[in-house]
Amino acid sequence: MLDNPAKPLVSVRDLKMHFPIYSGLLRRRVGEVKAVDGLTFDVMEGETLGLVGESGCGKSTAGRAVLRLYDITGGQIAIDGREIGDTPQSQLREMRPTMQMVFQDPQASLNPRMTVEAIIREPLDEHTTLTPMEKRKKVAKLMDAVGLNRKFAARYPHAFSGGQRQRIGIARALALNPKFIVCDEPIAALDVSIQAQVVNLLEDLQEKFGLTYLFISHDLSMVRHIATRVAVMYLGKIVELADRETLFAAPLHPYTKALLSAVPEPDPALARNTNRIILQGDVPSPSNPPKGCNFCTRCPAVMDICKQVEPEYREVKPRQFAACHLYNET
Amino acid sequence: MPHGTLPVLDVQDLKTVFKTRAGEVHAVNDVSFHLQKGELLGVVGESGSGKSVTMMSLLGLLPMPPAEIRSGRVMFEGQDLLTLDPKGLRSVRGARIGFIFQDPMTSLNPVFTVGHQIAEPLRKHMGMSKKRAAERSIELLELVGIPDAGRRLYDYPHQFSGGMRQRVMIAIALACDPQVLIADEPTTALDVTIQAQILELMKELRDKLGMAVIWITHDLGVIAGIADRVMVMYGGQVVEHAPVHELFANPQHPYTSALLKTIPSISGKRAARLTVIEGQPPLVLGAPTSCPFRDRCAQAMPVCAVKVPPRYDVGEGHDAACFLVDPLEVANAG
Ligand SMILES: Nc1ncnc2c1ncn2[C@@H]1O[C@H](COP(=O)(O)OP(=O)(O)O)[C@@H](O)[C@H]1O
Ligand SMILES: Nc1ncnc2c1ncn2[C@@H]1O[C@H](COP(=O)(O)OP(=O)(O)O)[C@@H](O)[C@H]1O
Ligand code: SF4
Ligand SMILES: [Mg+2]
Ligand SMILES: [Mg+2]
């Protein structure tokens, strides 16, 4: 794409997040969960980068690490031109308004004892010097923007359905006019007929406020709908990253191929004619990943080298990155 | 019966309510369906549409109160399950009718070995000796694709992965060669690549063992891949029912059509914008007096607010509970 002037809003280089495992009476450190183990990607201004993969592959950890909700094990994170990878938590405060998060479970992420108005206003209380009147106006505007009836501002979260609760979470995330929002499985807990409502809302808000999203999901059909580019994770690493069309039409990595072929197609004629790649076995533990390529224990195309050498993550074709020895012939 | 042969399971006008402080929740309203030998009936609907309560009603698994089965008949092997005493029911449940629920972690007992839990129905229902039951347990674990079955018998549920636990659940459900297997969202908690393994296994087992299966899911993609016939539930009612190809090619109920349009496809044309079904699914308090989908239906007519639409037969083994398929009602609405 020559006419693509997009520049990265978020730049992540070799991001690592390892969690220590303690054991025994003395709580000695006996190992670590390599939840995120060397991610490199950009999120372009105004785009939606989809982050997909199966549960436990490190998507949430990656999203939280990028927002520096953790002290990361290694790597660089630049957001809006500022390096925050090693910024101490105390100094991150002023960056917080720029970057926000929307969570999977709207039930668990909203304080049940606060009214909707108080929930949405909370970030304004913490980060702005607006007058109470200005805050009220802002909250009302936010409720309009996400399609919540202003009349319900004094109600508590339990009085709302799952879809409406997700709207409350989105309104709060928008309160400080962020540029970048990590959406961590924002529709996974919702019914099919409600998912489309929330996805359309996220798309409208992106257009209206010029937002950039990292959209984490295990629902590949939905990611195909919403994402500009897609990154596929397996066991703490990105195995492939490409433009949406390329990734779904011409995936390179054997894991991407298997993952796509496992998605049930809602069309009986197609569903019965596709040749599914059925992966054998389970995902290895991130505390003890296999040597070489981390997919080598399940890969249908595994070669000898895969069990020895970790494949390099590189641009195999223009704008299509993959980490796989199949594409590393010299 | 449309097929000439007698169905293995025949449910007529099942009605289940819950007495709650907010009022009577009419969770299952006059649900009727049948199941032929060797066939796989898919049941779809969003959460709260009454899928689980329907199946738990016919297996006698609901706590009463608050549940009450108001009416209905569930014919299985010449008897009405709703009239059986608890002992009679127990001899059917887990034996002639096997079942699997969504979360294998809560359905398997964490303090017993997997071998013990598979052997239990074999000893109870089939009177097998300890030794014979252990042999059969190994066969069953092998059947559902658990490697090293002889050794795994002595493992506890937490020593298995999610997909493997679901395989164990299937092994238990199949232990006594059931005529009917009821699977309630058995793959919902699993990842897609593991779900694909289980669906493949299920297809194989059905061909091999020839049992009839009821497969509950909210995923139309899963239905498209494995069902012979489909029943769509909404607000405690069966709103549409058809052979699988017919349902996807020719949906008659506005809810089914909207649902098919609202899910994005993984390989078809990508829509610029998703089609939305506005509003929320209903909580049916009190006996229904209208179409459950009326508030969200783009084509609702006055009659939809005052009568419950019956299931109109539209041919090809296909029926839909919508006044739009009744030319008289459409003409009246003019
Ligand atoms: N705070 C933590 N401490 C230890 N391990 C963790 C922690 N958070 C996540 N993990 C582990 O990291 C891996 C990745 O988890 P997660 O990022 O939640 O995956 P996903 O969101 O893709 O399902 C999992 O093995 C998980 O158990
Ligand atoms: N123990 C109960 N008490 C009151 N209402 C119940 C109970 N169990 C289920 N229900 C209600 O019955 C309806 C159908 O539930 P269910 O069959 O579980 O739906 P599904 O399986 O389709 O998601 C829902 O409205 C639910 O709230
Ligand atoms: S009966 Fe009426 S309200 Fe119900 S689906 Fe049909 S047209 Fe819509
Ligand atoms: Mg997660
Ligand atoms: Mg259910």
PDB file of N, CA, C and O in Angstrom, chain A residues 23-73:
ATOM      1  N   SER A  23       7.820 -21.753  44.939  1.00  0.00           N
ATOM      2  CA  SER A  23       7.381 -23.026  45.486  1.00  0.00           C
ATOM      3  C   SER A  23       8.122 -23.343  46.767  1.00  0.00           C
ATOM      4  O   SER A  23       9.172 -22.773  47.052  1.00  0.00           O
ATOM      5  N   GLY A  24       7.551 -24.251  47.542  1.00  0.00           N
ATOM      6  CA  GLY A  24       8.212 -24.702  48.762  1.00  0.00           C
ATOM      7  C   GLY A  24       7.980 -23.762  49.923  1.00  0.00           C
ATOM      8  O   GLY A  24       7.403 -22.699  49.783  1.00  0.00           O
ATOM      9  N   LEU A  25       8.454 -24.184  51.074  1.00  0.00           N
ATOM     10  CA  LEU A  25       8.247 -23.423  52.301  1.00  0.00           C
ATOM     11  C   LEU A  25       8.878 -22.040  52.238  1.00  0.00           C
ATOM     12  O   LEU A  25       8.339 -21.060  52.719  1.00  0.00           O
ATOM     13  N   LEU A  26      10.034 -21.975  51.615  1.00  0.00           N
ATOM     14  CA  LEU A  26      10.756 -20.704  51.574  1.00  0.00           C
ATOM     15  C   LEU A  26      10.319 -19.848  50.391  1.00  0.00           C
ATOM     16  O   LEU A  26      10.888 -18.796  50.149  1.00  0.00           O
ATOM     17  N   ARG A  27       9.269 -20.316  49.691  1.00  0.00           N
ATOM     18  CA  ARG A  27       8.771 -19.587  48.533  1.00  0.00           C
ATOM     19  C   ARG A  27       9.919 -19.236  47.596  1.00  0.00           C
ATOM     20  O   ARG A  27      10.067 -18.107  47.157  1.00  0.00           O
ATOM     21  N   ARG A  28      10.732 -20.216  47.319  1.00  0.00           N
ATOM     22  CA  ARG A  28      11.850 -19.981  46.427  1.00  0.00           C
ATOM     23  C   ARG A  28      11.362 -19.903  44.994  1.00  0.00           C
ATOM     24  O   ARG A  28      10.420 -20.575  44.610  1.00  0.00           O
ATOM     25  N   ARG A  29      12.030 -19.096  44.229  1.00  0.00           N
ATOM     26  CA  ARG A  29      11.681 -18.957  42.823  1.00  0.00           C
ATOM     27  C   ARG A  29      12.162 -20.186  42.068  1.00  0.00           C
ATOM     28  O   ARG A  29      13.351 -20.482  42.041  1.00  0.00           O
ATOM     29  N   VAL A  30      11.220 -20.961  41.502  1.00  0.00           N
ATOM     30  CA  VAL A  30      11.618 -22.211  40.862  1.00  0.00           C
ATOM     31  C   VAL A  30      11.483 -22.155  39.342  1.00  0.00           C
ATOM     32  O   VAL A  30      11.839 -23.092  38.648  1.00  0.00           O
ATOM     33  N   GLY A  31      10.963 -21.057  38.836  1.00  0.00           N
ATOM     34  CA  GLY A  31      10.811 -20.981  37.389  1.00  0.00           C
ATOM     35  C   GLY A  31      10.003 -19.769  37.039  1.00  0.00           C
ATOM     36  O   GLY A  31       9.783 -18.888  37.884  1.00  0.00           O
ATOM     37  N   GLU A  32       9.553 -19.704  35.774  1.00  0.00           N
ATOM     38  CA  GLU A  32       8.739 -18.567  35.401  1.00  0.00           C
ATOM     39  C   GLU A  32       7.775 -18.939  34.284  1.00  0.00           C
ATOM     40  O   GLU A  32       8.063 -19.815  33.474  1.00  0.00           O
ATOM     41  N   VAL A  33       6.623 -18.277  34.304  1.00  0.00           N
ATOM     42  CA  VAL A  33       5.652 -18.435  33.223  1.00  0.00           C
ATOM     43  C   VAL A  33       5.992 -17.388  32.175  1.00  0.00           C
ATOM     44  O   VAL A  33       5.877 -16.190  32.428  1.00  0.00           O
ATOM     45  N   LYS A  34       6.404 -17.858  31.000  1.00  0.00           N
ATOM     46  CA  LYS A  34       6.750 -16.895  29.943  1.00  0.00           C
ATOM     47  C   LYS A  34       5.483 -16.526  29.188  1.00  0.00           C
ATOM     48  O   LYS A  34       5.264 -16.943  28.054  1.00  0.00           O
ATOM     49  N   ALA A  35       4.632 -15.743  29.872  1.00  0.00           N
ATOM     50  CA  ALA A  35       3.311 -15.431  29.319  1.00  0.00           C
ATOM     51  C   ALA A  35       3.437 -14.665  28.012  1.00  0.00           C
ATOM     52  O   ALA A  35       2.704 -14.911  27.056  1.00  0.00           O
ATOM     53  N   VAL A  36       4.350 -13.711  27.974  1.00  0.00           N
ATOM     54  CA  VAL A  36       4.632 -12.963  26.746  1.00  0.00           C
ATOM     55  C   VAL A  36       6.134 -13.000  26.574  1.00  0.00           C
ATOM     56  O   VAL A  36       6.882 -12.632  27.477  1.00  0.00           O
ATOM     57  N   ASP A  37       6.576 -13.474  25.421  1.00  0.00           N
ATOM     58  CA  ASP A  37       7.986 -13.793  25.297  1.00  0.00           C
ATOM     59  C   ASP A  37       8.600 -13.248  24.007  1.00  0.00           C
ATOM     60  O   ASP A  37       8.989 -14.002  23.127  1.00  0.00           O
ATOM     61  N   GLY A  38       8.624 -11.923  23.917  1.00  0.00           N
ATOM     62  CA  GLY A  38       9.303 -11.311  22.772  1.00  0.00           C
ATOM     63  C   GLY A  38       8.366 -10.892  21.652  1.00  0.00           C
ATOM     64  O   GLY A  38       8.453 -11.417  20.546  1.00  0.00           O
ATOM     65  N   LEU A  39       7.484  -9.950  21.932  1.00  0.00           N
ATOM     66  CA  LEU A  39       6.557  -9.487  20.890  1.00  0.00           C
ATOM     67  C   LEU A  39       7.087  -8.213  20.244  1.00  0.00           C
ATOM     68  O   LEU A  39       7.541  -7.303  20.929  1.00  0.00           O
ATOM     69  N   THR A  40       6.984  -8.159  18.925  1.00  0.00           N
ATOM     70  CA  THR A  40       7.351  -6.959  18.184  1.00  0.00           C
ATOM     71  C   THR A  40       6.226  -6.618  17.221  1.00  0.00           C
ATOM     72  O   THR A  40       5.852  -7.451  16.394  1.00  0.00           O
ATOM     73  N   PHE A  41       5.638  -5.458  17.414  1.00  0.00           N
ATOM     74  CA  PHE A  41       4.596  -5.015  16.477  1.00  0.00           C
ATOM     75  C   PHE A  41       4.341  -3.522  16.645  1.00  0.00           C
ATOM     76  O   PHE A  41       4.739  -2.924  17.649  1.00  0.00           O
ATOM     77  N   ASP A  42       3.706  -2.933  15.628  1.00  0.00           N
ATOM     78  CA  ASP A  42       3.265  -1.542  15.696  1.00  0.00           C
ATOM     79  C   ASP A  42       1.752  -1.518  15.628  1.00  0.00           C
ATOM     80  O   ASP A  42       1.145  -2.408  15.034  1.00  0.00           O
ATOM     81  N   VAL A  43       1.157  -0.506  16.235  1.00  0.00           N
ATOM     82  CA  VAL A  43      -0.256  -0.243  15.985  1.00  0.00           C
ATOM     83  C   VAL A  43      -0.315   1.132  15.344  1.00  0.00           C
ATOM     84  O   VAL A  43       0.125   2.119  15.934  1.00  0.00           O
ATOM     85  N   MET A  44      -0.804   1.174  14.100  1.00  0.00           N
ATOM     86  CA  MET A  44      -0.820   2.432  13.349  1.00  0.00           C
ATOM     87  C   MET A  44      -1.932   3.345  13.851  1.00  0.00           C
ATOM     88  O   MET A  44      -2.969   2.876  14.304  1.00  0.00           O
ATOM     89  N   GLU A  45      -1.708   4.629  13.701  1.00  0.00           N
ATOM     90  CA  GLU A  45      -2.701   5.591  14.131  1.00  0.00           C
ATOM     91  C   GLU A  45      -4.025   5.335  13.408  1.00  0.00           C
ATOM     92  O   GLU A  45      -4.060   5.236  12.181  1.00  0.00           O
ATOM     93  N   GLY A  46      -5.092   5.214  14.163  1.00  0.00           N
ATOM     94  CA  GLY A  46      -6.423   5.055  13.585  1.00  0.00           C
ATOM     95  C   GLY A  46      -6.781   3.638  13.165  1.00  0.00           C
ATOM     96  O   GLY A  46      -7.893   3.385  12.726  1.00  0.00           O
ATOM     97  N   GLU A  47      -5.865   2.713  13.305  1.00  0.00           N
ATOM     98  CA  GLU A  47      -6.183   1.352  12.881  1.00  0.00           C
ATOM     99  C   GLU A  47      -6.671   0.509  14.060  1.00  0.00           C
ATOM    100  O   GLU A  47      -6.593   0.911  15.229  1.00  0.00           O
ATOM    101  N   THR A  48      -7.191  -0.680  13.720  1.00  0.00           N
ATOM    102  CA  THR A  48      -7.500  -1.680  14.725  1.00  0.00           C
ATOM    103  C   THR A  48      -6.585  -2.855  14.470  1.00  0.00           C
ATOM    104  O   THR A  48      -6.657  -3.478  13.408  1.00  0.00           O
ATOM    105  N   LEU A  49      -5.702  -3.112  15.433  1.00  0.00           N
ATOM    106  CA  LEU A  49      -4.877  -4.307  15.302  1.00  0.00           C
ATOM    107  C   LEU A  49      -5.569  -5.420  16.072  1.00  0.00           C
ATOM    108  O   LEU A  49      -5.786  -5.301  17.277  1.00  0.00           O
ATOM    109  N   GLY A  50      -5.948  -6.481  15.393  1.00  0.00           N
ATOM    110  CA  GLY A  50      -6.564  -7.625  16.053  1.00  0.00           C
ATOM    111  C   GLY A  50      -5.471  -8.498  16.643  1.00  0.00           C
ATOM    112  O   GLY A  50      -4.442  -8.723  16.008  1.00  0.00           O
ATOM    113  N   LEU A  51      -5.700  -8.984  17.872  1.00  0.00           N
ATOM    114  CA  LEU A  51      -4.742  -9.898  18.485  1.00  0.00           C
ATOM    115  C   LEU A  51      -5.515 -11.169  18.823  1.00  0.00           C
ATOM    116  O   LEU A  51      -6.407 -11.148  19.667  1.00  0.00           O
ATOM    117  N   VAL A  52      -5.205 -12.255  18.112  1.00  0.00           N
ATOM    118  CA  VAL A  52      -5.974 -13.483  18.297  1.00  0.00           C
ATOM    119  C   VAL A  52      -5.086 -14.620  18.777  1.00  0.00           C
ATOM    120  O   VAL A  52      -3.860 -14.553  18.682  1.00  0.00           O
ATOM    121  N   GLY A  53      -5.729 -15.661  19.251  1.00  0.00           N
ATOM    122  CA  GLY A  53      -5.007 -16.821  19.753  1.00  0.00           C
ATOM    123  C   GLY A  53      -5.857 -17.492  20.806  1.00  0.00           C
ATOM    124  O   GLY A  53      -6.813 -16.911  21.302  1.00  0.00           O
ATOM    125  N   GLU A  54      -5.480 -18.713  21.163  1.00  0.00           N
ATOM    126  CA  GLU A  54      -6.311 -19.477  22.079  1.00  0.00           C
ATOM    127  C   GLU A  54      -6.032 -19.099  23.524  1.00  0.00           C
ATOM    128  O   GLU A  54      -5.032 -18.445  23.815  1.00  0.00           O
ATOM    129  N   SER A  55      -6.926 -19.529  24.424  1.00  0.00           N
ATOM    130  CA  SER A  55      -6.796 -19.070  25.803  1.00  0.00           C
ATOM    131  C   SER A  55      -5.452 -19.487  26.379  1.00  0.00           C
ATOM    132  O   SER A  55      -4.950 -20.566  26.101  1.00  0.00           O
ATOM    133  N   GLY A  56      -4.871 -18.582  27.139  1.00  0.00           N
ATOM    134  CA  GLY A  56      -3.589 -18.852  27.762  1.00  0.00           C
ATOM    135  C   GLY A  56      -2.387 -18.513  26.897  1.00  0.00           C
ATOM    136  O   GLY A  56      -1.252 -18.663  27.336  1.00  0.00           O
ATOM    137  N   CYS A  57      -2.592 -18.042  25.664  1.00  0.00           N
ATOM    138  CA  CYS A  57      -1.448 -17.781  24.788  1.00  0.00           C
ATOM    139  C   CYS A  57      -0.774 -16.457  25.122  1.00  0.00           C
ATOM    140  O   CYS A  57       0.288 -16.151  24.594  1.00  0.00           O
ATOM    141  N   GLY A  58      -1.414 -15.643  25.978  1.00  0.00           N
ATOM    142  CA  GLY A  58      -0.746 -14.418  26.424  1.00  0.00           C
ATOM    143  C   GLY A  58      -1.352 -13.121  25.904  1.00  0.00           C
ATOM    144  O   GLY A  58      -0.755 -12.058  26.062  1.00  0.00           O
ATOM    145  N   LYS A  59      -2.555 -13.184  25.340  1.00  0.00           N
ATOM    146  CA  LYS A  59      -3.170 -11.980  24.766  1.00  0.00           C
ATOM    147  C   LYS A  59      -3.422 -10.917  25.836  1.00  0.00           C
ATOM    148  O   LYS A  59      -3.038  -9.759  25.662  1.00  0.00           O
ATOM    149  N   SER A  60      -4.081 -11.311  26.928  1.00  0.00           N
ATOM    150  CA  SER A  60      -4.396 -10.327  27.968  1.00  0.00           C
ATOM    151  C   SER A  60      -3.123  -9.764  28.579  1.00  0.00           C
ATOM    152  O   SER A  60      -3.015  -8.560  28.813  1.00  0.00           O
ATOM    153  N   THR A  61      -2.173 -10.648  28.839  1.00  0.00           N
ATOM    154  CA  THR A  61      -0.910 -10.185  29.410  1.00  0.00           C
ATOM    155  C   THR A  61      -0.262  -9.175  28.473  1.00  0.00           C
ATOM    156  O   THR A  61       0.242  -8.139  28.910  1.00  0.00           O
ATOM    157  N   ALA A  62      -0.289  -9.458  27.167  1.00  0.00           N
ATOM    158  CA  ALA A  62       0.297  -8.536  26.200  1.00  0.00           C
ATOM    159  C   ALA A  62      -0.408  -7.182  26.266  1.00  0.00           C
ATOM    160  O   ALA A  62       0.235  -6.135  26.339  1.00  0.00           O
ATOM    161  N   GLY A  63      -1.743  -7.195  26.267  1.00  0.00           N
ATOM    162  CA  GLY A  63      -2.503  -5.948  26.306  1.00  0.00           C
ATOM    163  C   GLY A  63      -2.205  -5.150  27.568  1.00  0.00           C
ATOM    164  O   GLY A  63      -1.995  -3.937  27.519  1.00  0.00           O
ATOM    165  N   ARG A  64      -2.146  -5.830  28.681  1.00  0.00           N
ATOM    166  CA  ARG A  64      -1.892  -5.144  29.948  1.00  0.00           C
ATOM    167  C   ARG A  64      -0.452  -4.658  30.026  1.00  0.00           C
ATOM    168  O   ARG A  64      -0.184  -3.590  30.576  1.00  0.00           O
ATOM    169  N   ALA A  65       0.462  -5.434  29.474  1.00  0.00           N
ATOM    170  CA  ALA A  65       1.877  -5.035  29.506  1.00  0.00           C
ATOM    171  C   ALA A  65       2.093  -3.784  28.651  1.00  0.00           C
ATOM    172  O   ALA A  65       2.825  -2.878  29.047  1.00  0.00           O
ATOM    173  N   VAL A  66       1.434  -3.724  27.492  1.00  0.00           N
ATOM    174  CA  VAL A  66       1.587  -2.563  26.616  1.00  0.00           C
ATOM    175  C   VAL A  66       1.125  -1.300  27.339  1.00  0.00           C
ATOM    176  O   VAL A  66       1.711  -0.230  27.179  1.00  0.00           O
ATOM    177  N   LEU A  67       0.083  -1.422  28.145  1.00  0.00           N
ATOM    178  CA  LEU A  67      -0.410  -0.271  28.904  1.00  0.00           C
ATOM    179  C   LEU A  67       0.380  -0.065  30.202  1.00  0.00           C
ATOM    180  O   LEU A  67       0.030   0.778  31.010  1.00  0.00           O
ATOM    181  N   ARG A  68       1.391  -0.879  30.379  1.00  0.00           N
ATOM    182  CA  ARG A  68       2.233  -0.811  31.582  1.00  0.00           C
ATOM    183  C   ARG A  68       1.421  -1.007  32.866  1.00  0.00           C
ATOM    184  O   ARG A  68       1.679  -0.356  33.888  1.00  0.00           O
ATOM    185  N   LEU A  69       0.441  -1.911  32.801  1.00  0.00           N
ATOM    186  CA  LEU A  69      -0.233  -2.298  34.032  1.00  0.00           C
ATOM    187  C   LEU A  69       0.669  -3.260  34.806  1.00  0.00           C
ATOM    188  O   LEU A  69       0.392  -3.615  35.941  1.00  0.00           O
ATOM    189  N   TYR A  70       1.731  -3.709  34.141  1.00  0.00           N
ATOM    190  CA  TYR A  70       2.762  -4.507  34.798  1.00  0.00           C
ATOM    191  C   TYR A  70       4.099  -3.791  34.671  1.00  0.00           C
ATOM    192  O   TYR A  70       4.286  -2.978  33.769  1.00  0.00           O
ATOM    193  N   ASP A  71       5.030  -4.151  35.538  1.00  0.00           N
ATOM    194  CA  ASP A  71       6.423  -3.810  35.296  1.00  0.00           C
ATOM    195  C   ASP A  71       6.974  -4.924  34.428  1.00  0.00           C
ATOM    196  O   ASP A  71       7.053  -6.071  34.867  1.00  0.00           O
ATOM    197  N   ILE A  72       7.320  -4.581  33.210  1.00  0.00           N
ATOM    198  CA  ILE A  72       7.621  -5.622  32.231  1.00  0.00           C
ATOM    199  C   ILE A  72       9.001  -6.224  32.447  1.00  0.00           C
ATOM    200  O   ILE A  72       9.884  -5.614  33.052  1.00  0.00           O
ATOM    201  N   THR A  73       9.163  -7.456  31.926  1.00  0.00           N
ATOM    202  CA  THR A  73      10.428  -8.165  32.086  1.00  0.00           C
ATOM    203  C   THR A  73      11.472  -7.625  31.108  1.00  0.00           C
ATOM    204  O   THR A  73      12.664  -7.615  31.405  1.00  0.00           O
TER     205      THR A  73
END
